[in-house]
């Protein structure tokens, strides 16, 4: 692969010396590399080395009159196909996770509209610290990709995860991210996943057993296929897949609001197990034991699948899920017509199937043309097959 424009941000860590080699390898492969060197980074490598290797001038200062007149910081962050942080220091991760913009590197990161790849490098305790791990999780949720850190001996003499990935690994990660656009490049997708929690009082809620695994796998597969993917998720215990934008919600009403604000999108996949009902009123104080015997009064929640299927900003393709415990296909066919969605993915969630919370799923894809029975697959594979079918359908409808 040749000819991509890489904006390389070099932070203040010992591993900055490896970034010199990284520039050399990227140049050998025909890429253009422009470097931003942080103030701390300049303690480890010189702008002269970077300029000599990259053949480009090196940017260091947010308030540089020369730099701003030559290439403003916003333009710098946009005139690239990919932004790479190597080494990504704990500090740079924290700044980006927190949305800071107090030097050239952090401002460029906040302003970029391009994919970002981080190659962290730091002492093992810094990497394992709750703050860095929180920042890593936030960045992953925001769609930042990571390469490394690797486990090994570090400059500080300690052993563990924290070593920056080797230049070759970083080049491979860069080229994977820049690889030929997937079949859903340029498309946008909305996926809902997980259960909803419907509060009864400040400490109790009504929920269901959905783990979110199937919806997360679908969101991951859509993003992998190149779609700009937003995942609206109820409370679950799993991490967002790479390059997926995660919006966390609790209730059905919050989920609907998040979905509506994501519109317009090309495809919506409603895999969440949205509670059909919620307590009519949420008590402001914990309901006392002796007051709780009266019947629960419930009221219907908004129907997210129907609202998206019948709304003014209807996605080109709307896919619903039907979790059934009997007459799976017949119920799902009725649901497809009642909601007005294009496809229903039906699955049997009876406890004997182990689908709820399990790794595998056996689904039936119900379209206007009929029923396709898919074999038992792991949820990742269900996601990939569904993403491939979605790409096919959107291509046909666009043609
Ligand atoms: C000798 C030395 C080595 C350092 N190595 C690292 C490192 O590998 N990773 C890291 O996150 N911080 C490291 N630091 C701390 C950073 O340089 C410091 O947090 C700095 O503020 C980072 O600035 P920057 O993120 O703008 O580059 C090191 C500091 C010193 C003095």
Short mmCIF file of C-alpha atoms and ligand atoms in Angstrom, two decimals:
data_model
loop_
_atom_site.label_atom_id
_atom_site.label_comp_id
_atom_site.label_asym_id
_atom_site.label_seq_id
_atom_site.Cartn_x
_atom_site.Cartn_y
_atom_site.Cartn_z
CA UNK A 1 0.00 0.00 0.00
CA UNK A 2 1.42 3.36 -0.93
CA UNK A 3 0.91 7.03 -0.69
CA UNK A 4 -1.05 7.67 2.50
CA UNK A 5 -0.54 10.76 4.59
CA UNK A 6 0.30 10.00 8.21
CA UNK A 7 0.30 12.61 10.96
CA UNK A 8 2.66 11.19 13.59
CA UNK A 9 2.49 12.61 17.10
CA UNK A 10 5.56 11.83 19.18
CA UNK A 11 5.12 12.08 22.94
CA UNK A 12 7.67 12.34 25.72
CA UNK A 13 8.83 8.80 26.36
CA UNK A 14 12.04 6.86 25.91
CA UNK A 15 10.37 4.90 23.11
CA UNK A 16 10.41 8.06 21.00
CA UNK A 17 13.69 6.77 19.52
CA UNK A 18 11.72 3.94 17.89
CA UNK A 19 9.59 6.53 16.12
CA UNK A 20 12.60 7.51 14.05
CA UNK A 21 12.69 3.97 12.72
CA UNK A 22 8.91 4.06 12.26
CA UNK A 23 9.23 7.14 10.03
CA UNK A 24 11.92 5.46 7.99
CA UNK A 25 9.80 2.34 7.41
CA UNK A 26 6.70 4.37 6.53
CA UNK A 27 8.69 6.45 4.05
CA UNK A 28 10.16 3.29 2.51
CA UNK A 29 6.61 2.13 1.91
CA UNK A 30 5.72 5.32 0.10
CA UNK A 31 3.79 7.11 2.84
CA UNK A 32 4.16 10.78 3.65
CA UNK A 33 4.87 11.46 7.32
CA UNK A 34 4.37 14.78 9.00
CA UNK A 35 5.40 14.91 12.66
CA UNK A 36 4.14 16.79 15.69
CA UNK A 37 6.70 16.65 18.48
CA UNK A 38 5.47 17.44 21.99
CA UNK A 39 7.58 19.58 24.29
CA UNK A 40 8.44 16.48 26.32
CA UNK A 41 9.01 14.49 23.12
CA UNK A 42 11.72 16.98 22.16
CA UNK A 43 13.64 15.92 25.30
CA UNK A 44 14.07 12.50 23.71
CA UNK A 45 14.42 13.06 19.95
CA UNK A 46 15.38 16.17 18.07
CA UNK A 47 13.25 17.96 15.53
CA UNK A 48 16.29 17.84 13.27
CA UNK A 49 16.29 14.02 13.18
CA UNK A 50 12.54 13.96 12.50
CA UNK A 51 12.78 16.55 9.74
CA UNK A 52 15.74 14.77 8.13
CA UNK A 53 13.98 11.40 8.16
CA UNK A 54 10.53 12.61 7.16
CA UNK A 55 11.68 15.19 4.65
CA UNK A 56 9.00 17.49 6.08
CA UNK A 57 9.12 20.27 8.58
CA UNK A 58 8.27 19.33 12.14
CA UNK A 59 5.46 21.02 14.07
CA UNK A 60 5.99 21.75 17.75
CA UNK A 61 4.15 24.82 18.88
CA UNK A 62 0.46 25.72 18.94
CA UNK A 63 1.17 29.43 19.04
CA UNK A 64 3.79 29.58 16.31
CA UNK A 65 3.13 32.35 13.86
CA UNK A 66 5.20 30.64 11.17
CA UNK A 67 3.46 27.29 11.62
CA UNK A 68 -0.01 28.85 11.70
CA UNK A 69 0.59 30.83 8.52
CA UNK A 70 2.09 27.81 6.78
CA UNK A 71 -0.36 25.19 7.99
CA UNK A 72 -2.89 25.99 10.72
CA UNK A 73 -3.39 23.42 13.47
CA UNK A 74 -6.85 22.48 12.21
CA UNK A 75 -5.63 21.94 8.68
CA UNK A 76 -2.67 19.94 10.01
CA UNK A 77 -5.04 17.54 11.74
CA UNK A 78 -7.24 17.18 8.68
CA UNK A 79 -4.61 16.95 5.95
CA UNK A 80 -3.84 13.37 6.92
CA UNK A 81 -5.42 9.99 6.27
CA UNK A 82 -4.54 8.71 9.71
CA UNK A 83 -3.22 10.17 12.97
CA UNK A 84 -0.72 7.97 14.80
CA UNK A 85 0.54 8.55 18.35
CA UNK A 86 3.85 6.79 18.92
CA UNK A 87 4.81 6.82 21.67
CA UNK A 88 1.40 7.60 23.14
CA UNK A 89 2.29 8.72 26.65
CA UNK A 90 -0.06 8.32 29.62
CA UNK A 91 -0.39 12.08 29.46
CA UNK A 92 -1.42 12.20 25.78
CA UNK A 93 -3.97 9.43 26.39
CA UNK A 94 -5.40 11.38 29.33
CA UNK A 95 -5.56 14.58 27.33
CA UNK A 96 -7.34 12.99 24.41
CA UNK A 97 -9.74 11.04 26.65
CA UNK A 98 -10.55 14.24 28.50
CA UNK A 99 -10.87 16.40 25.39
CA UNK A 100 -8.04 18.75 26.36
CA UNK A 101 -6.56 21.14 23.84
CA UNK A 102 -3.70 22.87 25.60
CA UNK A 103 -0.84 22.18 23.23
CA UNK A 104 -0.43 21.43 19.54
CA UNK A 105 -0.69 17.63 19.88
CA UNK A 106 -3.87 17.63 21.99
CA UNK A 107 -5.49 20.38 19.93
CA UNK A 108 -4.80 18.49 16.69
CA UNK A 109 -6.28 15.35 18.25
CA UNK A 110 -9.42 17.13 19.33
CA UNK A 111 -9.80 18.73 15.92
CA UNK A 112 -9.16 15.72 13.75
CA UNK A 113 -11.87 13.96 11.79
CA UNK A 114 -9.54 11.11 10.84
CA UNK A 115 -9.00 7.67 12.41
CA UNK A 116 -6.54 7.68 15.30
CA UNK A 117 -4.10 4.88 16.15
CA UNK A 118 -2.24 4.86 19.47
CA UNK A 119 0.94 2.96 20.30
CA UNK A 120 1.17 3.43 24.08
CA UNK A 121 4.51 3.24 25.84
CA UNK A 122 4.95 3.66 29.55
CA UNK A 123 6.03 2.08 32.79
CA UNK A 124 3.91 -0.99 33.63
CA UNK A 125 2.42 0.67 36.71
CA UNK A 126 1.49 3.74 34.72
CA UNK A 127 -0.20 1.48 32.13
CA UNK A 128 -2.02 -0.58 34.76
CA UNK A 129 -3.12 2.42 36.78
CA UNK A 130 -6.90 2.81 37.03
CA UNK A 131 -6.66 6.26 35.43
CA UNK A 132 -4.81 5.03 32.32
CA UNK A 133 -7.10 2.03 32.00
CA UNK A 134 -10.12 4.31 32.31
CA UNK A 135 -8.67 6.53 29.60
CA UNK A 136 -7.93 3.54 27.37
CA UNK A 137 -11.54 2.35 27.72
CA UNK A 138 -12.85 5.84 26.96
CA UNK A 139 -10.63 6.15 23.90
CA UNK A 140 -11.68 2.72 22.64
CA UNK A 141 -15.30 3.73 23.06
CA UNK A 142 -14.56 6.86 21.05
CA UNK A 143 -13.26 4.67 18.22
CA UNK A 144 -9.50 5.04 18.77
CA UNK A 145 -7.51 1.99 17.65
CA UNK A 146 -4.58 0.63 19.69
CA UNK A 147 -1.45 -1.31 18.82
CA UNK A 148 0.34 -2.71 21.86
CA UNK A 149 1.65 -2.07 24.40
CA UNK A 150 3.64 -5.29 24.43
CA UNK A 151 4.85 -7.19 27.42
CA UNK A 152 8.56 -7.17 28.04
CA UNK A 153 11.47 -5.57 29.76
CA UNK A 154 11.30 -1.81 29.84
CA UNK A 155 13.86 0.96 29.92
CA UNK A 156 13.03 1.50 33.61
CA UNK A 157 14.08 -2.10 34.36
CA UNK A 158 10.58 -3.38 35.16
CA UNK A 159 8.78 -6.14 33.30
CA UNK A 160 5.19 -6.22 32.08
CA UNK A 161 2.85 -4.57 29.60
CA UNK A 162 4.04 -1.10 28.68
CA UNK A 163 6.64 -1.53 25.93
CA UNK A 164 5.75 0.26 22.76
CA UNK A 165 4.90 -2.01 19.82
CA UNK A 166 7.81 -2.46 17.42
CA UNK A 167 7.93 -0.22 14.32
CA UNK A 168 6.99 -3.17 12.06
CA UNK A 169 3.89 -3.92 14.15
CA UNK A 170 2.90 -0.26 14.05
CA UNK A 171 3.34 -0.18 10.27
CA UNK A 172 1.15 -3.29 9.98
CA UNK A 173 -1.54 -1.74 12.20
CA UNK A 174 -1.41 1.46 10.15
CA UNK A 175 -1.78 -0.41 6.91
CA UNK A 176 -4.66 -2.50 8.23
CA UNK A 177 -6.49 0.67 9.23
CA UNK A 178 -5.82 2.22 5.84
CA UNK A 179 -6.61 -0.98 3.91
CA UNK A 180 -9.01 -0.90 1.02
CA UNK A 181 -12.32 0.48 2.20
CA UNK A 182 -14.77 -2.16 3.42
CA UNK A 183 -18.07 -2.79 1.64
CA UNK A 184 -19.84 -0.38 4.01
CA UNK A 185 -17.36 2.51 3.67
CA UNK A 186 -19.19 5.80 3.48
CA UNK A 187 -22.31 4.28 5.10
CA UNK A 188 -23.59 4.94 8.60
CA UNK A 189 -25.08 2.40 10.96
CA UNK A 190 -26.98 2.50 14.22
CA UNK A 191 -27.09 -0.57 16.45
CA UNK A 192 -28.92 -1.02 19.72
CA UNK A 193 -27.85 -3.70 22.19
CA UNK A 194 -28.27 -5.01 25.71
CA UNK A 195 -31.20 -4.79 28.08
CA UNK A 196 -32.85 -1.69 29.42
CA UNK A 197 -33.26 -0.99 33.11
CA UNK A 198 -36.60 0.49 34.12
CA UNK A 199 -36.42 2.02 37.60
CA UNK A 200 -38.98 1.30 40.27
CA UNK A 201 -37.30 3.43 42.87
CA UNK A 202 -33.74 4.74 43.37
CA UNK A 203 -32.36 1.25 44.04
CA UNK A 204 -34.56 -1.17 42.12
CA UNK A 205 -35.25 -1.74 38.47
CA UNK A 206 -36.92 -4.15 36.08
CA UNK A 207 -34.49 -5.72 33.61
CA UNK A 208 -33.94 -8.80 31.48
CA UNK A 209 -31.15 -11.29 30.83
CA UNK A 210 -29.77 -9.79 27.62
CA UNK A 211 -25.94 -9.70 27.69
CA UNK A 212 -25.55 -7.40 24.68
CA UNK A 213 -23.08 -9.82 23.07
CA UNK A 214 -24.98 -10.25 19.82
CA UNK A 215 -25.60 -6.54 19.31
CA UNK A 216 -21.97 -5.69 20.16
CA UNK A 217 -20.78 -8.29 17.66
CA UNK A 218 -23.00 -6.79 14.96
CA UNK A 219 -21.77 -3.27 15.68
CA UNK A 220 -18.17 -4.53 15.53
CA UNK A 221 -18.78 -6.27 12.21
CA UNK A 222 -20.45 -3.21 10.68
CA UNK A 223 -17.55 -1.00 11.79
CA UNK A 224 -15.07 -3.54 10.45
CA UNK A 225 -16.90 -3.43 7.12
CA UNK A 226 -16.28 0.33 7.09
CA UNK A 227 -19.59 1.74 8.34
CA UNK A 228 -19.53 4.74 10.62
CA UNK A 229 -21.17 2.88 13.49
CA UNK A 230 -22.96 4.12 16.57
CA UNK A 231 -23.85 1.59 19.25
CA UNK A 232 -26.57 2.59 21.69
CA UNK A 233 -26.30 0.20 24.58
CA UNK A 234 -28.20 -0.58 27.72
CA UNK A 235 -26.20 -1.60 30.83
CA UNK A 236 -23.90 -4.53 29.97
CA UNK A 237 -20.58 -5.86 31.20
CA UNK A 238 -18.69 -6.02 27.89
CA UNK A 239 -16.33 -3.61 26.12
CA UNK A 240 -17.22 -1.77 22.94
CA UNK A 241 -15.64 -3.14 19.78
CA UNK A 242 -12.94 -1.03 18.10
CA UNK A 243 -14.00 1.93 15.97
CA UNK A 244 -17.57 1.87 17.27
CA UNK A 245 -19.00 4.98 18.91
CA UNK A 246 -20.70 3.90 22.12
CA UNK A 247 -23.62 5.71 23.74
CA UNK A 248 -24.63 4.20 27.06
CA UNK A 249 -28.23 4.46 28.24
CA UNK A 250 -30.38 2.85 30.91
CA UNK A 251 -34.04 3.10 30.02
CA UNK A 252 -36.07 2.49 26.87
CA UNK A 253 -36.89 6.16 26.66
CA UNK A 254 -33.22 7.12 26.86
CA UNK A 255 -32.45 4.52 24.20
CA UNK A 256 -35.06 5.96 21.85
CA UNK A 257 -33.78 9.51 22.37
CA UNK A 258 -30.18 8.40 21.64
CA UNK A 259 -31.33 6.56 18.50
CA UNK A 260 -33.30 9.52 17.25
CA UNK A 261 -30.38 11.85 17.72
CA UNK A 262 -28.18 9.46 15.67
CA UNK A 263 -30.46 9.81 12.62
CA UNK A 264 -30.18 9.91 9.66
CA UNK A 265 -28.33 6.62 9.15
CA UNK A 266 -28.29 4.14 6.27
CA UNK A 267 -29.02 1.10 8.39
CA UNK A 268 -30.42 0.50 11.86
CA UNK A 269 -30.12 -2.84 13.63
CA UNK A 270 -32.26 -3.05 16.74
CA UNK A 271 -30.79 -5.92 18.71
CA UNK A 272 -31.49 -4.52 22.18
CA UNK A 273 -33.90 -6.34 24.45
CA UNK A 274 -35.93 -3.25 25.21
CA UNK A 275 -38.34 -3.56 28.13
CA UNK A 276 -41.89 -3.45 26.76
CA UNK A 277 -43.12 -2.03 30.05
CA UNK A 278 -41.87 0.25 32.77
CA UNK A 279 -43.23 1.08 36.20
CA UNK A 280 -45.86 3.76 35.76
CA UNK A 281 -44.09 6.00 38.24
CA UNK A 282 -40.64 5.87 39.78
CA UNK A 283 -40.76 6.34 43.54
CA UNK A 284 -38.41 9.10 44.69
CA UNK A 285 -37.51 7.16 47.82
CA UNK A 286 -36.83 3.47 48.28
CA UNK A 287 -40.18 1.68 48.52
CA UNK A 288 -40.58 0.24 52.03
CA UNK A 289 -41.02 -3.49 52.48
CA UNK A 290 -44.47 -3.11 53.99
CA UNK A 291 -45.61 -0.84 51.16
CA UNK A 292 -44.43 -3.07 48.36
CA UNK A 293 -47.18 -5.66 48.45
CA UNK A 294 -49.53 -3.76 46.19
CA UNK A 295 -49.54 -4.74 42.50
CA UNK A 296 -46.95 -3.09 40.29
CA UNK A 297 -48.55 -0.64 37.91
CA UNK A 298 -46.86 -0.75 34.53
CA UNK A 299 -47.11 1.40 31.46
CA UNK A 300 -45.97 0.69 27.89
CA UNK A 301 -42.53 1.87 26.78
CA UNK A 302 -42.01 3.51 23.40
CA UNK A 303 -41.51 1.01 20.60
CA UNK A 304 -38.04 1.84 19.24
CA UNK A 305 -38.14 -0.54 16.27
CA UNK A 306 -41.54 0.70 15.15
CA UNK A 307 -40.61 4.35 15.68
CA UNK A 308 -37.47 3.99 13.55
CA UNK A 309 -39.30 1.93 10.89
CA UNK A 310 -42.16 4.35 10.53
CA UNK A 311 -40.41 7.65 11.25
CA UNK A 312 -39.78 10.50 8.86
CA UNK A 313 -36.04 9.75 8.82
CA UNK A 314 -36.43 6.03 8.22
CA UNK A 315 -33.07 4.36 7.52
CA UNK A 316 -32.87 2.65 4.10
CA UNK A 317 -32.71 -0.68 5.91
CA UNK A 318 -34.21 -1.42 9.31
CA UNK A 319 -33.42 -4.75 10.95
CA UNK A 320 -35.21 -5.88 14.09
CA UNK A 321 -34.60 -8.79 16.39
CA UNK A 322 -37.23 -11.13 17.71
CA UNK A 323 -36.29 -13.06 20.80
CA UNK A 324 -38.94 -15.73 21.17
CA UNK A 325 -39.42 -18.80 23.29
CA UNK A 326 -42.09 -20.49 21.12
CA UNK A 327 -43.35 -20.36 17.52
CA UNK A 328 -40.19 -18.41 16.79
CA UNK A 329 -40.63 -17.95 13.04
CA UNK A 330 -44.38 -17.28 13.01
CA UNK A 331 -44.08 -14.66 15.76
CA UNK A 332 -41.13 -13.04 14.03
CA UNK A 333 -42.97 -12.86 10.70
CA UNK A 334 -45.91 -11.15 12.44
CA UNK A 335 -43.48 -8.77 14.13
CA UNK A 336 -41.86 -7.80 10.83
CA UNK A 337 -45.22 -6.74 9.42
CA UNK A 338 -46.48 -5.08 12.59
CA UNK A 339 -43.37 -2.93 13.05
CA UNK A 340 -42.76 -2.08 9.41
CA UNK A 341 -39.09 -3.09 9.48
CA UNK A 342 -37.37 -4.75 6.51
CA UNK A 343 -35.81 -7.76 8.17
CA UNK A 344 -36.20 -9.61 11.43
CA UNK A 345 -33.48 -11.75 12.91
CA UNK A 346 -35.35 -14.32 14.95
CA UNK A 347 -33.83 -16.43 17.63
CA UNK A 348 -35.03 -18.87 20.22
CA UNK A 349 -34.07 -17.60 23.65
CA UNK A 350 -35.57 -20.43 25.67
CA UNK A 351 -33.19 -21.23 28.55
CA UNK A 352 -32.29 -24.63 27.01
CA UNK A 353 -30.75 -22.89 23.98
CA UNK A 354 -28.22 -20.98 26.11
CA UNK A 355 -28.50 -18.04 23.69
CA UNK A 356 -29.07 -15.36 26.36
CA UNK A 357 -25.57 -14.57 27.59
CA UNK A 358 -24.01 -17.44 25.63
CA UNK A 359 -21.38 -17.35 22.88
CA UNK A 360 -23.46 -18.91 20.10
CA UNK A 361 -26.71 -18.16 18.36
CA UNK A 362 -28.97 -19.95 15.90
CA UNK A 363 -30.92 -17.38 13.95
CA UNK A 364 -33.45 -17.19 11.16
CA UNK A 365 -33.29 -14.18 8.86
CA UNK A 366 -36.80 -13.18 7.88
CA UNK A 367 -37.17 -10.85 4.92
CA UNK A 368 -40.01 -9.99 2.51
CA UNK A 369 -38.74 -12.89 0.38
CA UNK A 370 -38.96 -15.57 3.06
CA UNK A 371 -37.02 -17.27 5.80
CA UNK A 372 -33.34 -18.20 5.82
CA UNK A 373 -32.31 -20.64 8.50
CA UNK A 374 -28.70 -20.04 9.52
CA UNK A 375 -26.74 -22.79 11.28
CA UNK A 376 -25.59 -22.41 14.89
CA UNK A 377 -22.74 -19.88 14.77
CA UNK A 378 -20.80 -17.90 17.28
CA UNK A 379 -22.21 -14.44 17.77
CA UNK A 380 -19.22 -12.83 16.06
CA UNK A 381 -19.89 -14.87 12.93
CA UNK A 382 -23.62 -14.01 13.04
CA UNK A 383 -22.53 -10.36 13.15
CA UNK A 384 -20.16 -10.72 10.20
CA UNK A 385 -22.72 -12.57 8.06
CA UNK A 386 -25.37 -10.01 8.86
CA UNK A 387 -22.98 -7.14 8.02
CA UNK A 388 -22.20 -8.82 4.68
CA UNK A 389 -25.93 -9.18 3.92
CA UNK A 390 -26.52 -5.56 4.89
CA UNK A 391 -23.71 -4.41 2.58
CA UNK A 392 -25.23 -6.43 -0.25
CA UNK A 393 -28.72 -5.03 0.35
CA UNK A 394 -27.57 -1.42 0.61
CA UNK A 395 -25.50 -1.75 -2.56
CA UNK A 396 -28.50 -3.14 -4.44
CA UNK A 397 -30.83 -0.42 -3.15
CA UNK A 398 -28.31 2.30 -4.06
CA UNK A 399 -27.78 0.88 -7.55
C1 LIG B 1 13.26 9.90 31.41
C2 LIG B 1 11.76 10.00 31.27
C3 LIG B 1 11.10 8.99 30.59
C4 LIG B 1 9.70 9.04 30.46
N1 LIG B 1 9.08 8.04 29.80
C5 LIG B 1 7.74 8.05 29.69
C6 LIG B 1 7.06 7.02 29.00
O1 LIG B 1 7.66 6.07 28.47
N2 LIG B 1 5.71 7.08 28.91
C7 LIG B 1 5.01 8.08 29.47
O2 LIG B 1 3.78 8.04 29.37
N3 LIG B 1 5.62 9.10 30.11
C8 LIG B 1 6.95 9.10 30.22
N4 LIG B 1 7.58 10.12 30.89
C9 LIG B 1 6.79 11.23 31.42
C10 LIG B 1 6.37 12.17 30.32
O3 LIG B 1 7.50 12.66 29.62
C11 LIG B 1 5.56 13.34 30.90
O4 LIG B 1 4.36 12.83 31.41
C12 LIG B 1 5.29 14.42 29.89
O5 LIG B 1 4.52 15.42 30.50
C13 LIG B 1 4.53 13.90 28.70
O6 LIG B 1 4.23 14.94 27.82
P1 LIG B 1 3.55 14.67 26.41
O7 LIG B 1 2.46 13.70 26.65
O8 LIG B 1 3.04 16.00 25.97
O9 LIG B 1 4.58 14.17 25.49
C14 LIG B 1 8.99 10.12 31.01
C15 LIG B 1 9.68 11.13 31.67
C16 LIG B 1 11.05 11.07 31.80
C17 LIG B 1 11.73 12.17 32.51
#
